[in-house]
Amino acid sequence: MNLPETPPTPARTDRTFQVDLRGLVDLLSHHLYSSPRVYLRELLQNAVDALTARHTLEPDAPAGSFGIRLYADGAQVRVEDDGVGLTEADVHTFLATIGRSSKRAEKIAEQRADFIGQFGIGLLSCFLVADEIHVLSRSARTPDAPAVEWRGRGDGSYTVRVLPATARPRPGTTVTLTPRSDAGEWTRPGQVHSLARHFGSLLRHPVTFDDGTGAASVNPEPAPWARTHPTPGARSRALAAYGKEVFGFEPLDTIELDLPAVGLKGIACVLPETVPAGRRHGHRVHVKGMLLSEQAEEILPEWAFFVRCVVDAESLRPTASREALYEDDTLAAVRDALAERLRAWIARAAASDPGLLHRFLQAHHLAVKSLAVHDDEILRMLLPWLPFETTDGHTTLDEFARTHRTVLVTSSVEEFRQVAAIASAAGLGVVNGGYTYDRELVHRLPEIRPEASVADLDPATLTAHLDPVDRETELAAAAYLAQARDALAVFDCDVALRTFQPASAPALLVDSREARHERTRSRLAREQEGGLWGDILGALHQEAPRAQLILNQLNPLVRTAVAIDEPELARTSAEALYGQAALLSRRPLRPAESSLINRSFLDLLAHALRKDS
């Protein structure tokens, strides 16, 4: 039996990816980097990492003996450093291989945490402003090492030459760019100097800039928190001045931040004015002195929107673009630790500086309320100091609870506005619980003041404090009340007659948002079901909460209205009183209510004109 021959295995050909460098640079410029200006940050960053490696190689070198020098004259941009430099093998391995970082060379890998860069694509950013990059480098690792020249071009080609050591007398690297004509915005001498100060003002190595007229220091002083000050007061003033310089406002106070575990130092500047709820400011974050981001929201929790921070950290990881922070366990721990520093500052202000605390709460009570909801310590410390809208005006809960043993709280702003004047006249203590966090916080008052009692405001509670009219008056008004109930039945509204202050208020409309929603839901269900289910739902609807229009017998207009014996005029006056009470509640009007207000006004006007004629 002859078996079929196994066909020969075709020869495998391994190929490498072909990289369109111009397309890659275009991708970086549109999707990775926020602006072409980052080219200078990447050059500074590479120079700083090279200096860090040089100090590792020569740990006994005096501080400040190695530095960075920038030159820009309009025709070229040049960055020189006294760093570890590159050999010819390094140039072929790292400059000509996209995505590989030179920080992996010889014993440096285990020290990556000492370096800013982590991704090995920074040099490509120079193609955002130039078509050619010229690198001249000499390694500090080998005595008498030759100089190496590398020229990379935007079309993806490059050349390498080995030159005598005299081509670069000292170890280090020089990167030279010849800007394109369309890149002048980012490569003019003044702009290069400005960008250098922007990105490198806190770098720990000396950096100078020279535009041909003389060298000037880019970072003449260390970070303000790293300086020595004669007194604590002088230190506080210096930190506040730096905060004003960076953020453009005079801080209400500055909070010094220090987390040794991650090498983080900096300040939080308390904003002097109220911040809209939910608005989060970006924070200025440096990593090993190099500016990473001015809009790093993730460094603090959401509730801390009353401060802006500037920090310098050692152990935080940048993202690939090096313009934001990588979300990991370290960042989460830093965020928690900084939140604790802010809590501690609030606690110190409450304990030792009532004036500062008062100014802070005036501007940022909403932020503190959001924190107090979830933080029992802050709740116990600050709840009595927090301002609330009440029937006694804007006051603290501590003052309000001293006046009112039972504190009533509404569930919405509109409910508070409906009852505020009447409740105040009746001696009831009501707090507006309709704002964010307020109702929940008021209900926690007994945890701080055990003698205080808190309850939700129920319409029955309010009406129970309104005085009933005498029986003769109620009987005389019975016919009018019946006609009024009939006219307002479409709004599921009952009508009652009481006496209450102030006498200038003709009527009070008691109607909660929940009751309106429940009536709307019941009506829609009945319309959709019909038949037996409609009858059942109709029976249940009889138990649904109804609105109540309470007429004030002390008001002259109401006394006139209840004496009307003309049916149509009685209905119109009841509709007008309902409309006026709805307007005073300042809640959104339904279309039917708006129509009723217009119709009742026109009907009353027509009646008045007929009477005059």
Tab-separated table of N, CA and C in Angstrom, residues 484-494 509 511 515-516 519 523 541 545-548 574-575 578-579 587 590-597 599:
chain	number	residue	atom	x	y	z
A	484	ALA	N	-65.529	76.104	45.920
A	484	ALA	CA	-64.082	76.154	45.711
A	484	ALA	C	-63.510	74.753	45.512
A	485	ARG	N	-63.967	73.781	46.326
A	485	ARG	CA	-63.476	72.409	46.177
A	485	ARG	C	-63.855	71.851	44.805
A	486	ASP	N	-65.054	72.186	44.367
A	486	ASP	CA	-65.481	71.708	43.053
A	486	ASP	C	-64.620	72.319	41.945
A	487	ALA	N	-64.313	73.608	42.072
A	487	ALA	CA	-63.507	74.280	41.042
A	487	ALA	C	-62.076	73.739	40.997
A	488	LEU	N	-61.540	73.311	42.150
A	488	LEU	CA	-60.141	72.881	42.218
A	488	LEU	C	-59.983	71.368	42.230
A	489	ALA	N	-61.074	70.646	42.007
A	489	ALA	CA	-61.001	69.181	42.009
A	489	ALA	C	-60.066	68.673	40.932
A	490	VAL	N	-59.974	69.398	39.823
A	490	VAL	CA	-59.107	68.980	38.729
A	490	VAL	C	-57.644	68.911	39.177
A	491	PHE	N	-57.307	69.644	40.232
A	491	PHE	CA	-55.929	69.629	40.750
A	491	PHE	C	-55.801	68.740	41.993
A	492	ASP	N	-56.821	67.923	42.252
A	492	ASP	CA	-56.817	67.070	43.456
A	492	ASP	C	-56.509	67.899	44.689
A	493	CYS	N	-57.221	69.008	44.809
A	493	CYS	CA	-56.931	69.954	45.890
A	493	CYS	C	-58.161	70.140	46.774
A	494	ASP	N	-57.944	69.963	48.072
A	494	ASP	CA	-58.995	70.235	49.045
A	494	ASP	C	-58.870	71.704	49.476
A	509	LEU	N	-50.781	77.099	50.076
A	509	LEU	CA	-50.947	75.869	49.306
A	509	LEU	C	-49.962	74.836	49.866
A	511	ASP	N	-48.585	71.303	49.398
A	511	ASP	CA	-48.559	70.250	48.380
A	511	ASP	C	-47.105	69.857	48.134
A	515	ALA	N	-46.320	64.057	46.603
A	515	ALA	CA	-47.775	63.908	46.456
A	515	ALA	C	-48.195	64.177	45.016
A	516	ARG	N	-47.627	65.186	44.403
A	516	ARG	CA	-47.974	65.487	43.006
A	516	ARG	C	-47.576	64.335	42.090
A	519	ARG	N	-50.038	61.476	42.519
A	519	ARG	CA	-51.331	61.718	41.867
A	519	ARG	C	-51.210	61.575	40.355
A	523	ARG	N	-53.197	58.830	38.124
A	523	ARG	CA	-54.097	59.239	37.031
A	523	ARG	C	-53.721	58.544	35.726
A	541	HIS	N	-56.956	55.443	44.582
A	541	HIS	CA	-56.681	56.867	44.406
A	541	HIS	C	-57.328	57.714	45.491
A	545	PRO	N	-52.382	61.086	48.558
A	545	PRO	CA	-52.294	62.390	49.229
A	545	PRO	C	-52.803	63.497	48.311
A	546	ARG	N	-53.559	64.432	48.888
A	546	ARG	CA	-54.119	65.528	48.111
A	546	ARG	C	-53.464	66.839	48.530
A	547	ALA	N	-53.461	67.761	47.593
A	547	ALA	CA	-53.008	69.112	47.938
A	547	ALA	C	-54.070	69.766	48.817
A	548	GLN	N	-53.686	70.816	49.517
A	548	GLN	CA	-54.655	71.505	50.375
A	548	GLN	C	-54.430	73.015	50.258
A	574	ALA	N	-61.895	81.475	43.797
A	574	ALA	CA	-61.167	80.333	44.361
A	574	ALA	C	-59.986	79.962	43.457
A	575	GLU	N	-60.238	79.980	42.135
A	575	GLU	CA	-59.148	79.682	41.195
A	575	GLU	C	-58.033	80.728	41.296
A	578	TYR	N	-56.021	80.089	44.423
A	578	TYR	CA	-55.145	78.935	44.209
A	578	TYR	C	-53.934	79.346	43.368
A	579	GLY	N	-54.178	80.074	42.296
A	579	GLY	CA	-53.082	80.495	41.425
A	579	GLY	C	-52.078	81.373	42.148
A	587	ARG	N	-42.744	77.118	42.926
A	587	ARG	CA	-42.443	75.853	42.268
A	587	ARG	C	-42.829	75.973	40.800
A	590	ARG	N	-47.549	73.758	36.403
A	590	ARG	CA	-47.995	72.878	35.338
A	590	ARG	C	-48.770	73.716	34.310
A	591	PRO	N	-48.858	73.241	33.066
A	591	PRO	CA	-49.586	74.008	32.036
A	591	PRO	C	-51.015	74.341	32.453
A	592	ALA	N	-51.686	73.384	33.110
A	592	ALA	CA	-53.077	73.637	33.524
A	592	ALA	C	-53.142	74.745	34.563
A	593	GLU	N	-52.140	74.838	35.421
A	593	GLU	CA	-52.116	75.890	36.438
A	593	GLU	C	-51.850	77.255	35.803
A	594	SER	N	-50.937	77.296	34.832
A	594	SER	CA	-50.684	78.562	34.133
A	594	SER	C	-51.930	79.045	33.416
A	595	SER	N	-52.639	78.098	32.791
A	595	SER	CA	-53.882	78.454	32.099
A	595	SER	C	-54.931	78.958	33.084
A	596	LEU	N	-55.023	78.317	34.257
A	596	LEU	CA	-55.985	78.739	35.275
A	596	LEU	C	-55.693	80.150	35.762
A	597	ILE	N	-54.431	80.470	35.982
A	597	ILE	CA	-54.067	81.803	36.465
A	597	ILE	C	-54.474	82.862	35.447
A	599	ARG	N	-56.769	82.589	33.058
A	599	ARG	CA	-58.219	82.634	32.897
A	599	ARG	C	-58.882	83.338	34.075
